[in-house]
mmCIF file of N, CA and C in Angstrom:
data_model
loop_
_atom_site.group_PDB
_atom_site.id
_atom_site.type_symbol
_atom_site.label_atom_id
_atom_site.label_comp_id
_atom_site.label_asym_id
_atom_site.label_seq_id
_atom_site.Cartn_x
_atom_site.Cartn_y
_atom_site.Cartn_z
ATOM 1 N N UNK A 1 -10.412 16.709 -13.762
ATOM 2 C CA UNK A 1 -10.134 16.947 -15.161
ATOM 3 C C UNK A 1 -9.863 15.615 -15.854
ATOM 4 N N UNK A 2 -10.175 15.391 -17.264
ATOM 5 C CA UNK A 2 -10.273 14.318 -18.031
ATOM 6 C C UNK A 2 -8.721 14.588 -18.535
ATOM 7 N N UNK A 3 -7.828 13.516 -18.873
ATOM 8 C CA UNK A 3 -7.122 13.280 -19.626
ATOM 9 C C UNK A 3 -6.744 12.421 -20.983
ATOM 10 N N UNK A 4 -5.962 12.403 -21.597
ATOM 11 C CA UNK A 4 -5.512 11.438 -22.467
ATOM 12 C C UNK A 4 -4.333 11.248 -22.347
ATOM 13 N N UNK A 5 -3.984 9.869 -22.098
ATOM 14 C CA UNK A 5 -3.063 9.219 -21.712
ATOM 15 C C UNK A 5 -2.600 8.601 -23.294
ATOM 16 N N UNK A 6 -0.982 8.990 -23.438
ATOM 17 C CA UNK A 6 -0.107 8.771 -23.757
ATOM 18 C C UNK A 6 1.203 7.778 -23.301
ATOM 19 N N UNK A 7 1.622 6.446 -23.989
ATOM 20 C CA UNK A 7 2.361 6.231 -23.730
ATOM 21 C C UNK A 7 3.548 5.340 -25.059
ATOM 22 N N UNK A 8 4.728 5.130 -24.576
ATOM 23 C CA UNK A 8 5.504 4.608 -25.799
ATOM 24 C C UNK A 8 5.373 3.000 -25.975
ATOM 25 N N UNK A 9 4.358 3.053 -26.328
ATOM 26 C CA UNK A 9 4.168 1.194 -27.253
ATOM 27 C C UNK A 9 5.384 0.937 -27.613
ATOM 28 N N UNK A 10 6.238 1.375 -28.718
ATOM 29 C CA UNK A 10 7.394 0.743 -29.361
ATOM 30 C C UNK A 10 8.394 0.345 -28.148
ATOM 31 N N UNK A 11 8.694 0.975 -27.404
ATOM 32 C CA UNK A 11 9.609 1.256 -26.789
ATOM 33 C C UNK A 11 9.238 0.544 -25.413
ATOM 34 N N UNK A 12 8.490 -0.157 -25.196
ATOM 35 C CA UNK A 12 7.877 -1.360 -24.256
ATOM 36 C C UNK A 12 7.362 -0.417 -23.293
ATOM 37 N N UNK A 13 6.185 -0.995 -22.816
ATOM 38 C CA UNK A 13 5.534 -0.115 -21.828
ATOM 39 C C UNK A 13 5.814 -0.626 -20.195
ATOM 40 N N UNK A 14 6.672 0.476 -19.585
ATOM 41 C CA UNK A 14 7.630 0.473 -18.506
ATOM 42 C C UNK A 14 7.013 -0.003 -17.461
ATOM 43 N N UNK A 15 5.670 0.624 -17.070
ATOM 44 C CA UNK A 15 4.253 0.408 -16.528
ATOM 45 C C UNK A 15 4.100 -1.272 -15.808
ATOM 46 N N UNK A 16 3.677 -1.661 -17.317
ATOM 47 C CA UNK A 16 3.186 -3.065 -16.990
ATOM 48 C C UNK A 16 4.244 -4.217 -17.148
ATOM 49 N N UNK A 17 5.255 -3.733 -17.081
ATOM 50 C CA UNK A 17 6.687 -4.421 -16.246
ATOM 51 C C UNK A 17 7.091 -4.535 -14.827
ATOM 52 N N UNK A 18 6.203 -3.611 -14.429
ATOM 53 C CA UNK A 18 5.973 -3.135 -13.098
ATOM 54 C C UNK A 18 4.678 -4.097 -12.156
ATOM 55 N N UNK A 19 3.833 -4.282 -13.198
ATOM 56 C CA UNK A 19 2.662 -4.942 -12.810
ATOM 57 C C UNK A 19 1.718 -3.807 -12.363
ATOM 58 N N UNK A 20 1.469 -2.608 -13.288
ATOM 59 C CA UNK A 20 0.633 -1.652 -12.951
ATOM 60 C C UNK A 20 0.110 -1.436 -14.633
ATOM 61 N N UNK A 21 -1.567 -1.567 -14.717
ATOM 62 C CA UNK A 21 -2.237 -1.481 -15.587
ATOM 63 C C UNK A 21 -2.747 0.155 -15.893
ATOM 64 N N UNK A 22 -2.722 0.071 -17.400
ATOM 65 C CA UNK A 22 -3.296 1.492 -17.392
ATOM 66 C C UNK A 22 -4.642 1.690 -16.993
ATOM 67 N N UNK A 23 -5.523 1.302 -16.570
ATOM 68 C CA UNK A 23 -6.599 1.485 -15.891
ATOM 69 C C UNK A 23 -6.655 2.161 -14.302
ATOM 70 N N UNK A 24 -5.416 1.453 -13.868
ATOM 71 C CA UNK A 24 -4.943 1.752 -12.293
ATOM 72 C C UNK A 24 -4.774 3.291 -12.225
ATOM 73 N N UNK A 25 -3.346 3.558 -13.706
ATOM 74 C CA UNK A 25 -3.106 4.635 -13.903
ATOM 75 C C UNK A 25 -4.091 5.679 -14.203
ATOM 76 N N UNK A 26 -5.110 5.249 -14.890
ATOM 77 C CA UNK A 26 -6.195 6.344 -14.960
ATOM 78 C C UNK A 26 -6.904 6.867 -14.222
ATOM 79 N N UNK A 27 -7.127 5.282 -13.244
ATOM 80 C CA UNK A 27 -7.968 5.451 -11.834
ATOM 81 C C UNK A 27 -7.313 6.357 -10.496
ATOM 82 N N UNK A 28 -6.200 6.327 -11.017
ATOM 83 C CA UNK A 28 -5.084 7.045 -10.389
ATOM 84 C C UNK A 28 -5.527 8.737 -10.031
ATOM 85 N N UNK A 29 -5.235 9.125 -11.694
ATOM 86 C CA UNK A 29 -5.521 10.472 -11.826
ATOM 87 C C UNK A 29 -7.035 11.075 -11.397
ATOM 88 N N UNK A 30 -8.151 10.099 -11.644
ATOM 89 C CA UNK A 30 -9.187 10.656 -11.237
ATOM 90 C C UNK A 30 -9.496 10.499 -10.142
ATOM 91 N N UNK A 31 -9.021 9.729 -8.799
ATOM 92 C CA UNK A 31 -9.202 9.496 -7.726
ATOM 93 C C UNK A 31 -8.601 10.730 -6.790
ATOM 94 N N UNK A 32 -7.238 11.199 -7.833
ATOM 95 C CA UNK A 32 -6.756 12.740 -7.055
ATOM 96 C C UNK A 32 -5.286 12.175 -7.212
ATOM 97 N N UNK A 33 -4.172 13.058 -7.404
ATOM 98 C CA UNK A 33 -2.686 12.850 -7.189
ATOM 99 C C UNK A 33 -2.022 13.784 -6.299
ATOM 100 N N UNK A 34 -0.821 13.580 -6.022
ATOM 101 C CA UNK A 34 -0.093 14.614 -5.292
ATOM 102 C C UNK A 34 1.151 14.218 -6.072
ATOM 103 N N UNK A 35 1.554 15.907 -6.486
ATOM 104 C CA UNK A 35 2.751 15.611 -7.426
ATOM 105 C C UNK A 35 3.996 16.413 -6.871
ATOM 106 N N UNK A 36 4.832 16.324 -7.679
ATOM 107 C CA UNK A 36 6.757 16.663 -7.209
ATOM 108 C C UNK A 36 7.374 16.768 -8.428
ATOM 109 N N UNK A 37 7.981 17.366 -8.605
ATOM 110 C CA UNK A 37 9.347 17.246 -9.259
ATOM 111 C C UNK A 37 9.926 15.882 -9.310
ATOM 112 N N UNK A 38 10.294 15.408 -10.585
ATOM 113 C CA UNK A 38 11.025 14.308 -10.442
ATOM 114 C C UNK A 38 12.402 14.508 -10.276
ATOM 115 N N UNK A 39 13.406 14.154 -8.925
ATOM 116 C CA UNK A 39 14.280 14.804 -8.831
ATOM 117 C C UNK A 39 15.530 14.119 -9.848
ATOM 118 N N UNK A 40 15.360 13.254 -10.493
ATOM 119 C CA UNK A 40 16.330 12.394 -11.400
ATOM 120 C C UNK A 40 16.482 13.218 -12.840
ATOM 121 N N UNK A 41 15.462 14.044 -12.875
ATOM 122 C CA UNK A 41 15.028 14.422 -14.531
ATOM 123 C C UNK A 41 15.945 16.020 -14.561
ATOM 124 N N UNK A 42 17.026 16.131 -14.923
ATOM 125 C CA UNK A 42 17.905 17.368 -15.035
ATOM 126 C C UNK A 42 16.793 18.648 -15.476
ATOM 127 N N UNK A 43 16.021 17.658 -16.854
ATOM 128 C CA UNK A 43 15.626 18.919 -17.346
ATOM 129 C C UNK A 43 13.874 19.223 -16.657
ATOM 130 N N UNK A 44 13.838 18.940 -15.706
ATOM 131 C CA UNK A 44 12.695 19.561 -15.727
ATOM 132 C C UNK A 44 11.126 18.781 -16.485
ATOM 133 N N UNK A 45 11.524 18.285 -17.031
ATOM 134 C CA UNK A 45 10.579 18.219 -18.168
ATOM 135 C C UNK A 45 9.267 17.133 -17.495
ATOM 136 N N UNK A 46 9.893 16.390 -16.329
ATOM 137 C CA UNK A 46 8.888 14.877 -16.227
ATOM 138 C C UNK A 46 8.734 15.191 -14.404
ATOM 139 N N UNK A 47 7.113 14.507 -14.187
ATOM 140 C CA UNK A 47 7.203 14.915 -12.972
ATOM 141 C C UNK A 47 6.525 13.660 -12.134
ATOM 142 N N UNK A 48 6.391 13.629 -10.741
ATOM 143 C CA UNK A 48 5.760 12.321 -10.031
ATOM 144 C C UNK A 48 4.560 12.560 -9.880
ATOM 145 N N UNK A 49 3.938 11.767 -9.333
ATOM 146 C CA UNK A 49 2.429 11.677 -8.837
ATOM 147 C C UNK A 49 2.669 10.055 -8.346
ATOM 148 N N UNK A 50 1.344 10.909 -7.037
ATOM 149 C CA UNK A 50 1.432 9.725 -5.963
ATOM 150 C C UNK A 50 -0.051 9.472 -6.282
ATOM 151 N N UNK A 51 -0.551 8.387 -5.953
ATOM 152 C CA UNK A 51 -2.501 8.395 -5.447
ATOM 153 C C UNK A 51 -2.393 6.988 -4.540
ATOM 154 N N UNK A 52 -3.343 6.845 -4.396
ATOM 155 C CA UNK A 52 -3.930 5.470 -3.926
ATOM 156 C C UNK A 52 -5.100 4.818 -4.800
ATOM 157 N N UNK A 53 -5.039 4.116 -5.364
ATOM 158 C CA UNK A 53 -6.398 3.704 -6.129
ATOM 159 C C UNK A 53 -7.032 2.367 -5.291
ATOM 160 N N UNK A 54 -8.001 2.387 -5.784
ATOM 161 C CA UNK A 54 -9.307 1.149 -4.957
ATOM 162 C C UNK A 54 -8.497 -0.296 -4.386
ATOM 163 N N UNK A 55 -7.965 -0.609 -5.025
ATOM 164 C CA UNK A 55 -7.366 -2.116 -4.683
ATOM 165 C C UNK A 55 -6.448 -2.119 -3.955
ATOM 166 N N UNK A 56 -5.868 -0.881 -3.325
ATOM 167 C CA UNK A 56 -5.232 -0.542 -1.919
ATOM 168 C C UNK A 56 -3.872 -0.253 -2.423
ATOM 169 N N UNK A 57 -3.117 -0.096 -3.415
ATOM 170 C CA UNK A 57 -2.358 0.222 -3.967
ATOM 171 C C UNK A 57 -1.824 1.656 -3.973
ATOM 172 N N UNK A 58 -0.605 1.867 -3.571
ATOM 173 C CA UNK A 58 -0.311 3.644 -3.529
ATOM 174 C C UNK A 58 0.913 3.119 -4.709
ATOM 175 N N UNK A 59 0.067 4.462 -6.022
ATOM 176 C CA UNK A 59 1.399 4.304 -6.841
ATOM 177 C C UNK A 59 2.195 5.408 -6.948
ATOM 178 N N UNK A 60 3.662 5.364 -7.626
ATOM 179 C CA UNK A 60 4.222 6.119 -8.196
ATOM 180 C C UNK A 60 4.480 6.494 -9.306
ATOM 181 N N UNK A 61 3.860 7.791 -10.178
ATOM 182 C CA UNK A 61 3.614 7.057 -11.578
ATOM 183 C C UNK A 61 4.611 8.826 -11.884
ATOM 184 N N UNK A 62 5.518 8.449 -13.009
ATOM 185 C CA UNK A 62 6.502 9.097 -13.857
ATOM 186 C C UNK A 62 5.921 9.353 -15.315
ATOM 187 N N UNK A 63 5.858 10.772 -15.357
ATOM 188 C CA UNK A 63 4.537 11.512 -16.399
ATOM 189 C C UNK A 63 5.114 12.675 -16.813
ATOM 190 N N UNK A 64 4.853 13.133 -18.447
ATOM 191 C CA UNK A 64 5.532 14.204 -18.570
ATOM 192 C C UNK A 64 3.907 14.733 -19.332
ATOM 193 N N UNK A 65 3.488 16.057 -18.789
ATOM 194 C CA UNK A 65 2.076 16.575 -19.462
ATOM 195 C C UNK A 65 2.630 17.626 -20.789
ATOM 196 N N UNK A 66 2.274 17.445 -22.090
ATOM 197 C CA UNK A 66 2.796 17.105 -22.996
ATOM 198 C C UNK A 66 1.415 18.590 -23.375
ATOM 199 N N UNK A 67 0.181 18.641 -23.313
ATOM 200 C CA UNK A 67 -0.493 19.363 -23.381
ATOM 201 C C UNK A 67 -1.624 19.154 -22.281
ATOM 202 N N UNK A 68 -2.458 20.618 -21.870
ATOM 203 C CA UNK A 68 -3.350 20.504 -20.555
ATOM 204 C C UNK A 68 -4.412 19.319 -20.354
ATOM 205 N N UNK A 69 -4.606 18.474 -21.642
ATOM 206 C CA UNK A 69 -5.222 17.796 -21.083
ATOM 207 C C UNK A 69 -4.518 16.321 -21.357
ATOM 208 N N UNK A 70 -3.297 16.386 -21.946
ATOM 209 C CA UNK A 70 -2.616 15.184 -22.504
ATOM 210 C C UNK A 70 -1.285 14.585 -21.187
ATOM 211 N N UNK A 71 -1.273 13.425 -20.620
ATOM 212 C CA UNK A 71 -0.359 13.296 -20.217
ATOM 213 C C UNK A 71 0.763 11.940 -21.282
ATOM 214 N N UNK A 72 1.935 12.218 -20.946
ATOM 215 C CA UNK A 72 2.714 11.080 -21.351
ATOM 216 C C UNK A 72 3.263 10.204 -20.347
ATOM 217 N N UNK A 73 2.795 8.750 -20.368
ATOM 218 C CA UNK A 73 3.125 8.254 -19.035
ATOM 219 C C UNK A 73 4.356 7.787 -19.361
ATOM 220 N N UNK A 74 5.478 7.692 -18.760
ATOM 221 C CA UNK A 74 7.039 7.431 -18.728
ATOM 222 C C UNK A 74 6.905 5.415 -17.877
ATOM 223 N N UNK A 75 6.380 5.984 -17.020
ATOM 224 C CA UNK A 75 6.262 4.566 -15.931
ATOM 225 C C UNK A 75 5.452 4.877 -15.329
ATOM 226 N N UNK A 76 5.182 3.816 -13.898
ATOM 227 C CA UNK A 76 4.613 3.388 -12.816
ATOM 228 C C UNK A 76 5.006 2.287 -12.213
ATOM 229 N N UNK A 77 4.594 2.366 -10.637
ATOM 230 C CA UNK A 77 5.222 1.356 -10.083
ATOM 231 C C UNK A 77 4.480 1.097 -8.548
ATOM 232 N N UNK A 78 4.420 0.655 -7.797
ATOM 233 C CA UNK A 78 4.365 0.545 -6.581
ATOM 234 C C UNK A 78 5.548 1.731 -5.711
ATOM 235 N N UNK A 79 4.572 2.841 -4.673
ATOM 236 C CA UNK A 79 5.657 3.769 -3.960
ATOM 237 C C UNK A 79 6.959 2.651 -3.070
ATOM 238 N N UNK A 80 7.665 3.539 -3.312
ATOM 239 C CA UNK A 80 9.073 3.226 -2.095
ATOM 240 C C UNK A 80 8.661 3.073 -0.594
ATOM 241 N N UNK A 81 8.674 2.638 0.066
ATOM 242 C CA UNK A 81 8.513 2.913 1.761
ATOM 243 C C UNK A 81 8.678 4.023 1.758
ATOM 244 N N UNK A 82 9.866 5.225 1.305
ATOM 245 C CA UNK A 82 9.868 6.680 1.487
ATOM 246 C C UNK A 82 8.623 7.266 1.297
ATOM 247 N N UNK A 83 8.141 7.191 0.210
ATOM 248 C CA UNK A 83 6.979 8.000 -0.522
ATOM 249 C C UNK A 83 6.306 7.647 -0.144
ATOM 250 N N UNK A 84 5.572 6.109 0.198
ATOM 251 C CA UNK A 84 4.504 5.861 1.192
ATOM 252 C C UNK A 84 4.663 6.698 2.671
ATOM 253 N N UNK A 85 5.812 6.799 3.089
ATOM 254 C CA UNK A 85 5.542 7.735 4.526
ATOM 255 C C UNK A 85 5.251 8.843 4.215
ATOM 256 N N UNK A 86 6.252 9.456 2.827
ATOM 257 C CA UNK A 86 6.194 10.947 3.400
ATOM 258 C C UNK A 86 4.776 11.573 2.386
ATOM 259 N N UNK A 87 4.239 10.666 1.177
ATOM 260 C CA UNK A 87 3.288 11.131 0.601
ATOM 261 C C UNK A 87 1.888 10.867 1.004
ATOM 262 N N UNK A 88 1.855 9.061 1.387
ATOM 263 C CA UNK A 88 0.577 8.949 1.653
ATOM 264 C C UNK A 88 0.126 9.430 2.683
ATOM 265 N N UNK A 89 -0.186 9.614 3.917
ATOM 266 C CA UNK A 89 -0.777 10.671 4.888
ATOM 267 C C UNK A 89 -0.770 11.874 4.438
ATOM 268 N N UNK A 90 -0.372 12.470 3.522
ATOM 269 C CA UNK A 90 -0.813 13.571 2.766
ATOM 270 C C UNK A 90 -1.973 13.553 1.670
ATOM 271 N N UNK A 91 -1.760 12.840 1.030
ATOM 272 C CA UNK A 91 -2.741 12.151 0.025
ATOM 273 C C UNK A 91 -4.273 11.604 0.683
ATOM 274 N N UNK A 92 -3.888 10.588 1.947
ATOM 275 C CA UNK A 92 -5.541 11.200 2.784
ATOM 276 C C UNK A 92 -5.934 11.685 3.030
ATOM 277 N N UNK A 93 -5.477 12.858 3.903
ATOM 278 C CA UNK A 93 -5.886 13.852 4.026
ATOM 279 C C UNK A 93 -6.818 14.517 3.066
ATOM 280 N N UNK A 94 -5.877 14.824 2.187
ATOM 281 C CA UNK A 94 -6.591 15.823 0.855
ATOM 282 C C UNK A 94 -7.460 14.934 0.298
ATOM 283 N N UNK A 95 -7.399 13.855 -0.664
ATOM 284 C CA UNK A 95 -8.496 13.086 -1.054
ATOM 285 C C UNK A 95 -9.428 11.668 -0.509
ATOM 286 N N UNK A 96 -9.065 11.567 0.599
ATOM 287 C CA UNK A 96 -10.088 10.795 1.225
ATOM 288 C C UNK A 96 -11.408 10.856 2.124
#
């Protein structure tokens, strides 16, 4: 599925503080994600996604889908050692 990516310009983009480009992030979503609950977010509202994109990179990207084809990206980052164990061998599986 195609998206449109949303994010807060004014409010500095969290992302590429991180050293993760929105391209990565896009390449992200179309390469395949595996998502979660973000467990920090009380309300519900924002959730994770894991992928691996081409340049060998497994990210963690913080997204709230705003409408079915709209996401709002919050951040991204490089996974934790956690999430690299417990997501990526899941994430090959399914999309590699």
């Amino acid at each position: 599925m195609e998206f449109e990516y949303n994010y807060d310009a004014d409010g500095g983009i969290h992302f590429v503080k991180h050293g993760v480009t929105m391209d990565e992030i896009e390449e992200a979503f179309e390469r395949g994600v595996l998502t979660a609950k973000n467990p920090v977010d009380e309300s519900g509202k924002s959730r994770l996604a894991f992928s691996k994109v081409a340049s060998g990179r497994f990210l963690r990207i913080v997204y709230r889908q705003i409408e079915s084809d709209t996401l709002f990206i919050i951040t991204a980052f490089d996974a934790t050692k956690g999430d690299r164990t417990k997501y990526l061998p899941i994430w090959e599986r399914r999309f590699q």
